[in-house]
Tab-separated table of C-alpha atoms and ligand atoms in Angstrom:
chain	number	residue	atom	x	y	z
A	1	MET	CA	58.930	-45.855	135.270
A	2	ASN	CA	57.567	-42.910	137.158
A	3	ILE	CA	54.287	-41.276	136.352
A	4	SER	CA	55.756	-38.540	134.211
A	5	GLN	CA	57.794	-41.063	132.111
A	6	GLN	CA	54.561	-42.992	131.670
A	7	LEU	CA	52.731	-39.849	130.681
A	8	GLY	CA	55.569	-38.927	128.205
A	9	ARG	CA	55.282	-42.395	126.546
A	10	LEU	CA	51.597	-42.057	126.367
A	11	LYS	CA	51.908	-38.623	124.633
A	12	ARG	CA	54.451	-40.105	122.134
A	13	GLY	CA	52.148	-42.990	121.577
A	14	PHE	CA	49.189	-40.888	120.937
A	15	PRO	CA	50.146	-39.497	117.605
A	16	ARG	CA	51.096	-42.954	116.567
A	17	ILE	CA	47.674	-44.232	117.470
A	18	ASN	CA	45.984	-41.212	115.909
A	19	ARG	CA	48.000	-40.684	112.798
A	20	PHE	CA	46.737	-43.873	111.141
A	21	PRO	CA	42.993	-43.087	111.380
A	22	ARG	CA	43.558	-39.472	110.281
A	23	PHE	CA	45.451	-40.527	107.307
A	24	LEU	CA	42.783	-43.126	106.567
A	25	ILE	CA	40.132	-40.551	106.963
A	26	LEU	CA	41.953	-38.198	104.619
A	27	LEU	CA	42.464	-40.972	102.089
A	28	VAL	CA	38.806	-41.972	102.072
A	29	ALA	CA	37.737	-38.293	101.894
A	30	SER	CA	40.112	-37.626	98.956
A	31	ILE	CA	38.840	-40.677	97.064
A	32	ALA	CA	35.219	-39.598	97.723
A	33	ALA	CA	36.056	-36.045	96.546
A	34	ILE	CA	37.727	-37.414	93.365
A	35	GLN	CA	34.832	-39.569	92.674
A	36	LEU	CA	32.105	-37.126	93.524
A	37	PHE	CA	33.545	-33.844	92.270
A	38	ILE	CA	36.824	-33.963	90.424
A	39	LEU	CA	36.177	-36.949	88.015
A	40	PRO	CA	32.797	-35.662	86.867
A	41	ALA	CA	34.213	-32.123	86.406
A	42	LEU	CA	37.070	-33.684	84.397
A	43	THR	CA	34.868	-35.781	82.212
A	44	GLN	CA	32.534	-32.833	81.611
A	45	GLN	CA	35.368	-30.739	80.174
A	46	PRO	CA	33.938	-28.837	77.262
A	47	VAL	CA	34.960	-30.220	73.864
A	48	THR	CA	37.180	-27.818	71.981
A	49	VAL	CA	36.117	-26.961	68.434
A	50	ARG	CA	38.676	-24.791	66.573
A	51	PHE	CA	38.964	-22.876	63.345
A	52	LEU	CA	41.425	-20.624	61.615
A	53	VAL	CA	40.359	-17.257	60.274
A	54	GLN	CA	41.801	-14.124	58.674
A	55	ALA	CA	43.134	-11.739	61.348
A	56	LEU	CA	40.747	-8.883	60.619
A	57	GLU	CA	37.685	-11.196	60.805
A	58	GLY	CA	39.101	-13.058	63.795
A	59	ALA	CA	38.738	-9.923	65.848
A	60	GLN	CA	35.168	-9.477	64.648
A	61	TRP	CA	34.304	-13.013	65.511
A	62	GLN	CA	35.483	-12.851	69.133
A	63	PRO	CA	32.294	-11.553	70.814
A	64	PHE	CA	30.174	-14.004	68.814
A	65	VAL	CA	32.409	-16.867	69.855
A	66	GLU	CA	32.123	-15.791	73.505
A	67	LYS	CA	28.383	-15.593	73.223
A	68	PHE	CA	28.254	-19.114	71.615
A	69	ASN	CA	30.406	-20.502	74.376
A	70	ALA	CA	28.238	-18.950	77.124
A	71	LYS	CA	25.134	-20.622	75.572
A	72	ASN	CA	26.889	-23.969	74.918
A	73	PRO	CA	28.916	-24.812	78.024
A	74	ASP	CA	29.779	-28.266	76.667
A	75	ILE	CA	31.640	-26.718	73.712
A	76	ASN	CA	34.573	-24.420	73.741
A	77	LEU	CA	34.675	-22.776	70.376
A	78	GLU	CA	38.123	-21.362	69.752
A	79	ILE	CA	39.419	-19.138	66.882
A	80	VAL	CA	42.997	-19.017	65.687
A	81	ALA	CA	43.777	-15.793	63.798
A	82	GLY	CA	45.801	-16.253	60.649
A	83	PRO	CA	47.174	-13.711	58.138
A	84	ASN	CA	44.803	-11.480	56.131
A	85	ASP	CA	45.470	-12.745	52.614
A	86	THR	CA	42.917	-15.484	51.891
A	87	ASN	CA	45.456	-17.660	49.946
A	88	LEU	CA	47.855	-17.584	52.983
A	89	VAL	CA	45.106	-18.862	55.259
A	90	GLU	CA	44.403	-21.497	52.621
A	91	ASP	CA	48.055	-22.520	52.714
A	92	LEU	CA	47.892	-22.872	56.498
A	93	TYR	CA	44.820	-25.090	56.320
A	94	THR	CA	46.428	-27.114	53.430
A	95	SER	CA	49.687	-27.751	55.451
A	96	ALA	CA	47.568	-28.802	58.490
A	97	PHE	CA	45.623	-31.306	56.292
A	98	LEU	CA	48.778	-32.598	54.620
A	99	LEU	CA	50.435	-33.281	57.935
A	100	GLY	CA	47.322	-35.246	58.948
A	101	ASP	CA	45.299	-34.843	62.190
A	102	SER	CA	44.466	-31.248	61.496
A	103	PRO	CA	44.028	-29.052	64.668
A	104	TYR	CA	40.999	-27.541	63.044
A	105	ASP	CA	37.669	-29.127	63.382
A	106	LEU	CA	35.828	-26.483	61.419
A	107	VAL	CA	37.191	-25.143	58.145
A	108	TYR	CA	36.114	-21.479	57.575
A	109	MET	CA	36.352	-21.527	53.845
A	110	ASP	CA	36.606	-19.020	51.077
A	111	ILE	CA	34.345	-20.022	48.216
A	112	VAL	CA	37.253	-20.760	45.984
A	113	TRP	CA	38.892	-23.351	48.233
A	114	VAL	CA	35.942	-25.759	48.238
A	115	PRO	CA	36.652	-27.806	45.063
A	116	LYS	CA	40.292	-28.329	45.954
A	117	PHE	CA	39.616	-29.252	49.665
A	118	ALA	CA	36.716	-31.550	48.687
A	119	ALA	CA	38.607	-33.204	45.841
A	120	ALA	CA	41.534	-33.888	48.275
A	121	GLY	CA	39.215	-35.662	50.694
A	122	TRP	CA	39.845	-33.133	53.586
A	123	LEU	CA	36.224	-32.333	54.267
A	124	ARG	CA	33.148	-34.264	55.594
A	125	ALA	CA	30.098	-34.378	53.478
A	126	LEU	CA	27.262	-32.322	54.930
A	127	SER	CA	24.269	-33.217	52.686
A	128	ASP	CA	22.894	-35.615	55.178
A	129	ARG	CA	22.807	-32.976	57.862
A	130	VAL	CA	20.809	-30.394	56.116
A	131	SER	CA	17.584	-30.527	54.184
A	132	GLN	CA	17.173	-29.100	50.663
A	133	ASP	CA	14.344	-26.959	52.106
A	134	LYS	CA	16.758	-25.250	54.540
A	135	LEU	CA	19.363	-24.803	51.781
A	136	SER	CA	16.883	-23.104	49.532
A	137	GLU	CA	16.861	-20.126	51.928
A	138	PHE	CA	20.334	-19.255	50.967
A	139	LEU	CA	21.632	-17.743	47.703
A	140	GLN	CA	21.918	-20.343	45.036
A	141	GLY	CA	25.451	-19.195	44.062
A	142	ASP	CA	26.650	-19.613	47.609
A	143	VAL	CA	25.186	-23.152	47.876
A	144	ASP	CA	26.592	-24.089	44.484
A	145	GLY	CA	30.007	-22.734	45.610
A	146	GLY	CA	29.887	-25.004	48.626
A	147	THR	CA	29.032	-28.027	46.517
A	148	TYR	CA	31.518	-30.353	44.807
A	149	ASP	CA	30.492	-33.367	42.692
A	150	GLY	CA	26.918	-33.128	43.825
A	151	GLU	CA	27.811	-33.124	47.586
A	152	LEU	CA	27.634	-30.211	50.004
A	153	TYR	CA	30.893	-29.489	51.852
A	154	ARG	CA	30.347	-25.924	52.979
A	155	MET	CA	27.389	-24.213	54.616
A	156	PRO	CA	27.302	-20.558	53.378
A	157	LEU	CA	27.748	-17.992	56.179
A	158	ARG	CA	28.330	-14.751	54.282
A	159	SER	CA	28.418	-13.881	50.600
A	160	ASP	CA	30.572	-11.270	48.878
A	161	GLY	CA	30.720	-9.343	45.715
A	162	GLY	CA	33.266	-6.773	44.508
A	163	MET	CA	31.843	-3.199	44.087
A	164	LEU	CA	32.946	0.260	43.139
A	165	TYR	CA	33.147	2.839	45.949
A	166	TYR	CA	32.984	6.491	45.051
A	167	ARG	CA	33.098	9.766	46.940
A	168	THR	CA	29.666	11.387	46.557
A	169	ASP	CA	30.799	14.730	47.930
A	170	LEU	CA	33.725	14.965	45.364
A	171	LEU	CA	31.591	13.972	42.424
A	172	ASN	CA	28.937	16.530	43.400
A	173	GLN	CA	31.493	19.212	43.841
A	174	ALA	CA	32.832	18.619	40.350
A	175	GLY	CA	29.297	18.059	38.822
A	176	TYR	CA	29.684	14.405	37.876
A	177	GLU	CA	27.314	11.459	37.918
A	178	PRO	CA	28.848	8.156	39.159
A	179	PRO	CA	30.743	6.498	36.353
A	180	GLU	CA	29.309	3.681	34.199
A	181	THR	CA	32.241	2.877	31.855
A	182	PHE	CA	36.022	2.461	32.324
A	183	THR	CA	36.390	5.623	30.188
A	184	ASP	CA	34.148	7.635	32.574
A	185	LEU	CA	36.058	6.451	35.609
A	186	VAL	CA	39.433	7.519	34.151
A	187	LYS	CA	38.104	10.866	32.866
A	188	ILE	CA	36.510	11.853	36.169
A	189	SER	CA	39.656	10.707	38.106
A	190	LYS	CA	41.975	12.755	35.918
A	191	ASP	CA	39.787	15.820	36.144
A	192	LEU	CA	39.552	15.702	39.925
A	193	GLN	CA	43.292	15.126	40.136
A	194	LYS	CA	44.019	18.078	37.794
A	195	GLN	CA	41.817	20.305	39.910
A	196	GLY	CA	43.840	19.346	42.914
A	197	ILE	CA	40.643	17.929	44.597
A	198	VAL	CA	42.172	14.494	45.198
A	199	ASP	CA	45.607	12.790	45.007
A	200	TRP	CA	44.557	9.591	43.288
A	201	GLY	CA	41.604	8.552	41.034
A	202	TYR	CA	41.215	4.802	41.419
A	203	VAL	CA	42.759	2.307	43.761
A	204	TRP	CA	42.405	-1.410	43.456
A	205	GLN	CA	44.096	-4.645	44.652
A	206	GLY	CA	47.239	-5.044	42.570
A	207	LYS	CA	49.431	-7.209	44.832
A	208	GLN	CA	50.309	-10.716	43.669
A	209	TYR	CA	47.764	-12.723	45.736
A	210	GLU	CA	44.246	-14.116	45.452
A	211	GLY	CA	42.659	-10.665	45.648
A	212	LEU	CA	44.283	-9.786	42.367
A	213	SER	CA	42.526	-12.598	40.573
A	214	ALA	CA	39.208	-11.710	42.229
A	215	MET	CA	39.475	-8.124	41.143
A	216	PHE	CA	40.691	-9.096	37.662
A	217	VAL	CA	37.659	-11.315	36.805
A	218	GLU	CA	35.556	-8.094	37.203
A	219	ILE	CA	37.717	-6.208	34.733
A	220	LEU	CA	37.648	-9.211	32.342
A	221	GLU	CA	33.829	-9.365	32.564
A	222	GLY	CA	33.611	-5.601	31.977
A	223	PHE	CA	35.639	-6.031	28.776
A	224	GLY	CA	33.541	-9.044	27.729
A	225	ALA	CA	36.364	-11.576	28.340
A	226	PHE	CA	36.694	-14.693	30.513
A	227	TRP	CA	39.285	-16.678	32.330
A	228	VAL	CA	38.451	-20.404	32.231
A	229	ASN	CA	35.102	-21.897	31.188
A	230	PRO	CA	34.521	-24.568	33.942
A	231	ASP	CA	32.407	-26.765	31.709
A	232	THR	CA	34.713	-26.963	28.676
A	233	LEU	CA	38.001	-25.914	30.429
A	234	GLU	CA	38.515	-23.489	27.582
A	235	VAL	CA	40.968	-20.753	28.482
A	236	GLY	CA	40.236	-17.147	27.394
A	237	LEU	CA	43.197	-15.215	28.831
A	238	ASP	CA	44.930	-14.597	25.482
A	239	GLN	CA	41.875	-13.360	23.669
A	240	PRO	CA	42.039	-9.708	22.554
A	241	GLU	CA	39.452	-8.584	25.165
A	242	ALA	CA	41.378	-10.199	28.004
A	243	ILE	CA	44.581	-8.411	26.844
A	244	GLN	CA	42.674	-5.114	26.720
A	245	ALA	CA	41.579	-5.678	30.336
A	246	VAL	CA	45.239	-5.909	31.356
A	247	GLU	CA	46.074	-2.843	29.247
A	248	PHE	CA	43.382	-0.961	31.102
A	249	LEU	CA	44.807	-1.776	34.530
A	250	ARG	CA	48.280	-1.013	33.464
A	251	SER	CA	47.196	2.367	31.926
A	252	THR	CA	45.772	3.465	35.286
A	253	ILE	CA	49.263	3.175	36.807
A	254	GLU	CA	51.093	4.680	33.650
A	255	GLU	CA	48.720	7.595	33.625
A	256	ARG	CA	48.988	8.054	37.318
A	257	VAL	CA	45.261	7.588	37.994
A	258	SER	CA	46.320	4.862	40.357
A	259	PRO	CA	49.300	5.184	42.612
A	260	PRO	CA	52.434	3.206	41.641
A	261	GLY	CA	52.151	1.387	44.963
A	262	VAL	CA	48.917	-0.209	43.814
A	263	THR	CA	50.822	-3.211	42.647
A	264	THR	CA	51.571	-4.037	46.327
A	265	TYR	CA	48.124	-3.301	47.809
A	266	ALA	CA	45.647	-5.854	49.147
A	267	GLU	CA	42.136	-4.976	50.367
A	268	GLU	CA	43.241	-3.350	53.623
A	269	GLU	CA	45.823	-0.988	52.041
A	270	THR	CA	43.339	0.277	49.478
A	271	ARG	CA	40.634	0.640	52.173
A	272	ARG	CA	42.968	2.824	54.349
A	273	LEU	CA	43.820	5.006	51.324
A	274	PHE	CA	40.150	5.554	50.511
A	275	GLN	CA	39.272	6.305	54.122
A	276	SER	CA	42.049	8.864	54.409
A	277	GLY	CA	40.327	10.775	51.621
A	278	LYS	CA	43.195	10.390	49.135
A	279	THR	CA	41.321	8.742	46.372
A	280	VAL	CA	37.906	9.240	44.628
A	281	PHE	CA	37.305	5.624	43.478
A	282	LEU	CA	37.953	2.250	45.162
A	283	ARG	CA	37.354	-1.319	44.147
A	284	ASN	CA	36.639	-3.409	47.227
A	285	TRP	CA	34.209	-5.756	48.980
A	286	PRO	CA	31.136	-4.447	51.005
A	287	TYR	CA	32.991	-5.025	54.297
A	288	VAL	CA	34.593	-1.599	53.718
A	289	TYR	CA	31.325	0.214	53.996
A	290	SER	CA	30.894	-0.298	57.679
A	291	LEU	CA	34.496	0.441	58.548
A	292	ALA	CA	34.627	3.548	56.323
A	293	SER	CA	31.362	4.786	57.932
A	294	ASP	CA	33.428	5.254	61.111
A	295	SER	CA	36.129	7.172	59.297
A	296	GLU	CA	36.698	10.778	58.275
A	297	ILE	CA	34.793	10.171	54.969
A	298	ALA	CA	31.625	8.933	56.779
A	299	GLY	CA	28.482	9.820	54.922
A	300	GLN	CA	30.488	11.046	51.906
A	301	PHE	CA	30.644	7.869	49.829
A	302	ALA	CA	28.443	5.260	48.175
A	303	ILE	CA	28.836	2.024	46.323
A	304	LYS	CA	27.661	0.819	42.884
A	305	PRO	CA	28.270	-2.029	40.532
A	306	MET	CA	31.689	-2.076	38.752
A	307	VAL	CA	32.243	-0.104	35.534
A	308	HIS	CA	32.409	-1.782	32.120
A	309	THR	CA	32.732	-0.925	28.408
A	310	PRO	CA	29.691	0.601	26.643
A	311	ASP	CA	28.921	-2.766	25.084
A	312	THR	CA	29.122	-4.938	28.081
A	313	LYS	CA	27.653	-5.199	31.576
A	314	SER	CA	29.333	-4.946	34.918
A	315	GLY	CA	30.569	-8.030	36.763
A	316	ALA	CA	30.953	-8.478	40.441
A	317	CYS	CA	33.257	-11.313	41.467
A	318	LEU	CA	31.357	-13.682	43.692
A	319	GLY	CA	33.275	-14.187	46.990
A	320	GLY	CA	32.180	-15.366	50.348
A	321	TRP	CA	32.838	-17.641	53.296
A	322	GLY	CA	31.257	-20.588	55.030
A	323	PHE	CA	31.908	-23.542	57.292
A	324	GLY	CA	32.960	-27.065	56.510
A	325	ILE	CA	33.971	-29.792	58.817
A	326	SER	CA	37.422	-31.304	58.682
A	327	LYS	CA	37.611	-34.998	57.841
A	328	SER	CA	40.012	-35.608	60.704
A	329	SER	CA	37.926	-33.820	63.313
A	330	LYS	CA	37.179	-36.002	66.365
A	331	HIS	CA	34.168	-33.799	67.187
A	332	PRO	CA	32.091	-33.518	63.958
A	333	ASP	CA	28.787	-33.445	65.848
A	334	GLU	CA	29.907	-30.568	68.068
A	335	ALA	CA	31.401	-28.770	64.946
A	336	TRP	CA	27.953	-29.238	63.202
A	337	ARG	CA	26.278	-27.647	66.257
A	338	VAL	CA	28.450	-24.584	65.784
A	339	ILE	CA	27.502	-24.425	62.028
A	340	GLU	CA	23.801	-24.894	62.888
A	341	TYR	CA	24.034	-22.078	65.454
A	342	PHE	CA	25.680	-19.633	63.041
A	343	SER	CA	23.362	-20.628	60.180
A	344	THR	CA	20.190	-19.335	61.933
A	345	PRO	CA	18.784	-16.152	60.507
A	346	GLU	CA	19.116	-14.544	64.050
A	347	ALA	CA	22.835	-15.369	64.464
A	348	GLN	CA	23.601	-14.325	60.898
A	349	LYS	CA	21.708	-11.130	61.165
A	350	GLU	CA	23.495	-10.224	64.340
A	351	TYR	CA	26.918	-10.922	62.824
A	352	LEU	CA	26.186	-8.967	59.677
A	353	LEU	CA	24.626	-6.030	61.493
A	354	SER	CA	27.869	-5.632	63.536
A	355	THR	CA	30.375	-6.301	60.661
A	356	GLY	CA	28.686	-5.169	57.415
A	357	TYR	CA	29.481	-8.454	55.650
A	358	VAL	CA	27.038	-9.524	52.914
A	359	PRO	CA	24.240	-11.997	53.774
A	360	SER	CA	24.006	-15.499	52.396
A	361	ARG	CA	20.353	-15.844	53.347
A	362	ARG	CA	18.138	-14.242	50.676
A	363	SER	CA	15.627	-12.805	53.276
A	364	LEU	CA	18.390	-10.757	55.029
A	365	PHE	CA	19.012	-8.596	51.928
A	366	THR	CA	15.598	-6.980	52.600
A	367	ASP	CA	15.620	-7.179	56.421
A	368	PRO	CA	14.473	-3.657	57.613
A	369	GLU	CA	17.135	-3.343	60.291
A	370	LEU	CA	19.957	-4.472	57.940
A	371	VAL	CA	18.694	-2.192	55.134
A	372	ALA	CA	18.501	0.744	57.499
A	373	LYS	CA	22.149	0.396	58.217
A	374	TYR	CA	23.273	-0.865	54.777
A	375	SER	CA	20.973	0.711	52.238
A	376	TYR	CA	22.678	-0.816	49.259
A	377	LEU	CA	21.657	-4.350	50.221
A	378	PRO	CA	18.598	-4.777	47.996
A	379	GLU	CA	20.635	-3.657	45.018
A	380	LEU	CA	23.545	-5.791	46.046
A	381	LEU	CA	21.279	-8.893	45.922
A	382	GLU	CA	20.744	-8.340	42.257
A	383	VAL	CA	24.411	-7.696	41.580
A	384	ILE	CA	25.373	-10.837	43.514
A	385	GLU	CA	22.831	-12.962	41.781
A	386	GLN	CA	24.481	-12.141	38.442
A	387	SER	CA	28.017	-12.226	39.737
A	388	VAL	CA	31.030	-13.776	38.032
A	389	LEU	CA	32.607	-16.935	39.386
A	390	ARG	CA	36.259	-17.654	39.527
A	391	PRO	CA	36.480	-21.089	37.878
A	392	PRO	CA	35.032	-23.686	40.306
A	393	ILE	CA	37.739	-26.301	39.447
A	394	ALA	CA	39.854	-28.601	41.619
A	395	GLN	CA	43.071	-27.025	40.182
A	396	TYR	CA	41.825	-23.507	41.034
A	397	ALA	CA	44.661	-22.605	43.388
A	398	GLN	CA	47.247	-23.376	40.727
A	399	ALA	CA	45.263	-21.599	37.984
A	400	SER	CA	44.976	-18.572	40.120
A	401	ASP	CA	48.657	-18.727	40.957
A	402	ILE	CA	49.501	-18.699	37.267
A	403	LEU	CA	47.264	-15.706	36.546
A	404	GLN	CA	48.659	-13.762	39.546
A	405	ARG	CA	52.218	-14.290	38.412
A	406	TYR	CA	51.727	-13.141	34.839
A	407	LEU	CA	49.264	-10.323	35.642
A	408	SER	CA	51.740	-9.045	38.181
A	409	ALA	CA	54.546	-9.158	35.625
A	410	ALA	CA	52.448	-7.170	33.191
A	411	LEU	CA	51.365	-4.605	35.838
A	412	THR	CA	54.961	-4.015	37.022
A	413	ASP	CA	56.204	-3.630	33.509
A	414	ARG	CA	58.244	-6.772	33.327
A	415	MET	CA	56.294	-8.205	30.469
A	416	SER	CA	53.831	-6.693	27.928
A	417	PRO	CA	50.192	-7.420	28.585
A	418	GLU	CA	50.074	-9.478	25.441
A	419	GLU	CA	53.105	-11.548	26.234
A	420	ALA	CA	51.960	-12.025	29.830
A	421	MET	CA	48.570	-13.231	28.863
A	422	GLN	CA	49.750	-15.530	26.177
A	423	ALA	CA	52.093	-17.141	28.688
A	424	ALA	CA	49.418	-17.294	31.318
A	425	ALA	CA	46.980	-18.884	28.830
A	426	LYS	CA	49.579	-21.464	27.757
A	427	GLU	CA	50.495	-22.469	31.288
A	428	THR	CA	46.819	-22.683	32.265
A	429	ARG	CA	46.023	-24.929	29.257
A	430	SER	CA	48.778	-27.263	30.208
A	431	LEU	CA	47.576	-27.319	33.851
A	432	LEU	CA	44.154	-28.240	32.678
A	433	GLY	CA	45.411	-30.812	30.156
A	434	ARG	CA	44.368	-28.753	27.135
A	435	THR	CA	47.703	-28.341	25.515
A	436	GLY	CA	46.417	-29.528	22.141
B	1	LIG	C1	37.143	-11.677	49.992
B	1	LIG	C2	36.192	-12.645	49.261
B	1	LIG	C3	36.940	-13.891	48.901
B	1	LIG	C4	38.177	-13.565	48.038
B	1	LIG	C5	39.014	-12.598	48.840
B	1	LIG	C6	40.184	-12.123	47.882
B	1	LIG	O1	37.480	-12.203	51.257
B	1	LIG	O2	35.150	-12.987	50.117
B	1	LIG	O3	36.049	-14.721	48.210
B	1	LIG	O4	38.839	-14.701	47.702
B	1	LIG	O5	38.366	-11.473	49.259
B	1	LIG	O6	41.145	-11.393	48.656
């Protein structure tokens, strides 16, 4: 073997000698990196806490969720946007609970879902997590609406109450005061329509969905009628005043005070019609105020309590939303931290200032910054404190479904108001076990 052969062998040998330690070094380095950096990073992955929310509100939530996540790096709060109709969102939560192992840790709940979700055992009790003192800072109706069988299942976030919107400029132009009674409302509407000032008089939610029931309890109250007495389970839908309430709504369509399409409208369709300047009156929730203030009718409308008959008082349906924790959530403590964060006066105020939703905390109704933007808040507090409840019973979803079906049949002329309400009352009685 000459010298160059020896050198060649040496070169070939080199890598063989070197490869082993390099590989070893790499292995040791990788193990160290995994232990030092990757594993800790993996184990510190933020815990995801998720909730489902109506599409419109989902977009409004986004910046607040981002802010929460920035302040709480160990939690990844995530929203899933659902449909806009509250009962469709309720159906999605319901299917998730029925399938078991719900993907939602938090349950962002409409006030009317609480008895059903609590009775079904889908929610965790919250009473141990919050003191009575803290709860007393919220509206009593909102706390009661989150309570079932003496146990708290929902922390209120925002309240709600149906109101009457009216165009101040058009009423001034025609020399009218805002209406107090159903008769005033129809009279002013017809006059403004006749003068060609406006296409429609009054728009409301007439589609067959939960919003129809919410709107209808206000008309019932205005006629001195009721739906179900939650204490006695007595059903009032077939009483003469309740039938008159349906006749009133139907007459607004027949007399063309309301557009024929009103029987297909939910909140958003009616808001758009009002904002486009096509109607003088609108029944809706206060969220419309801030959105309409950015529209072509900005500064030309106001809100007031709903109209009624001369012998009764107006009724606002109590609505509102808050958070519960799903029974199957694997992260109830993190979910509670989210609730705590959004329950503070500061977080609520920020959310309400930007969205125009109604406070649940009493003090926020008179907060100077909120009142500067939403001047109706102090009056709304009184209205909401005397608001009308949809029956807080575990069978609420079915009872509402019955009412929506028959009301819709009467409004679209498939049944007379009397037939429809008699059938609705009968079915509701049998649902509640009061057939005798
Ligand atoms: C609003 C109310 C809610 C009600 C719903 C009806 O979101 O806050 O309580 O059920 O409207 O559409």
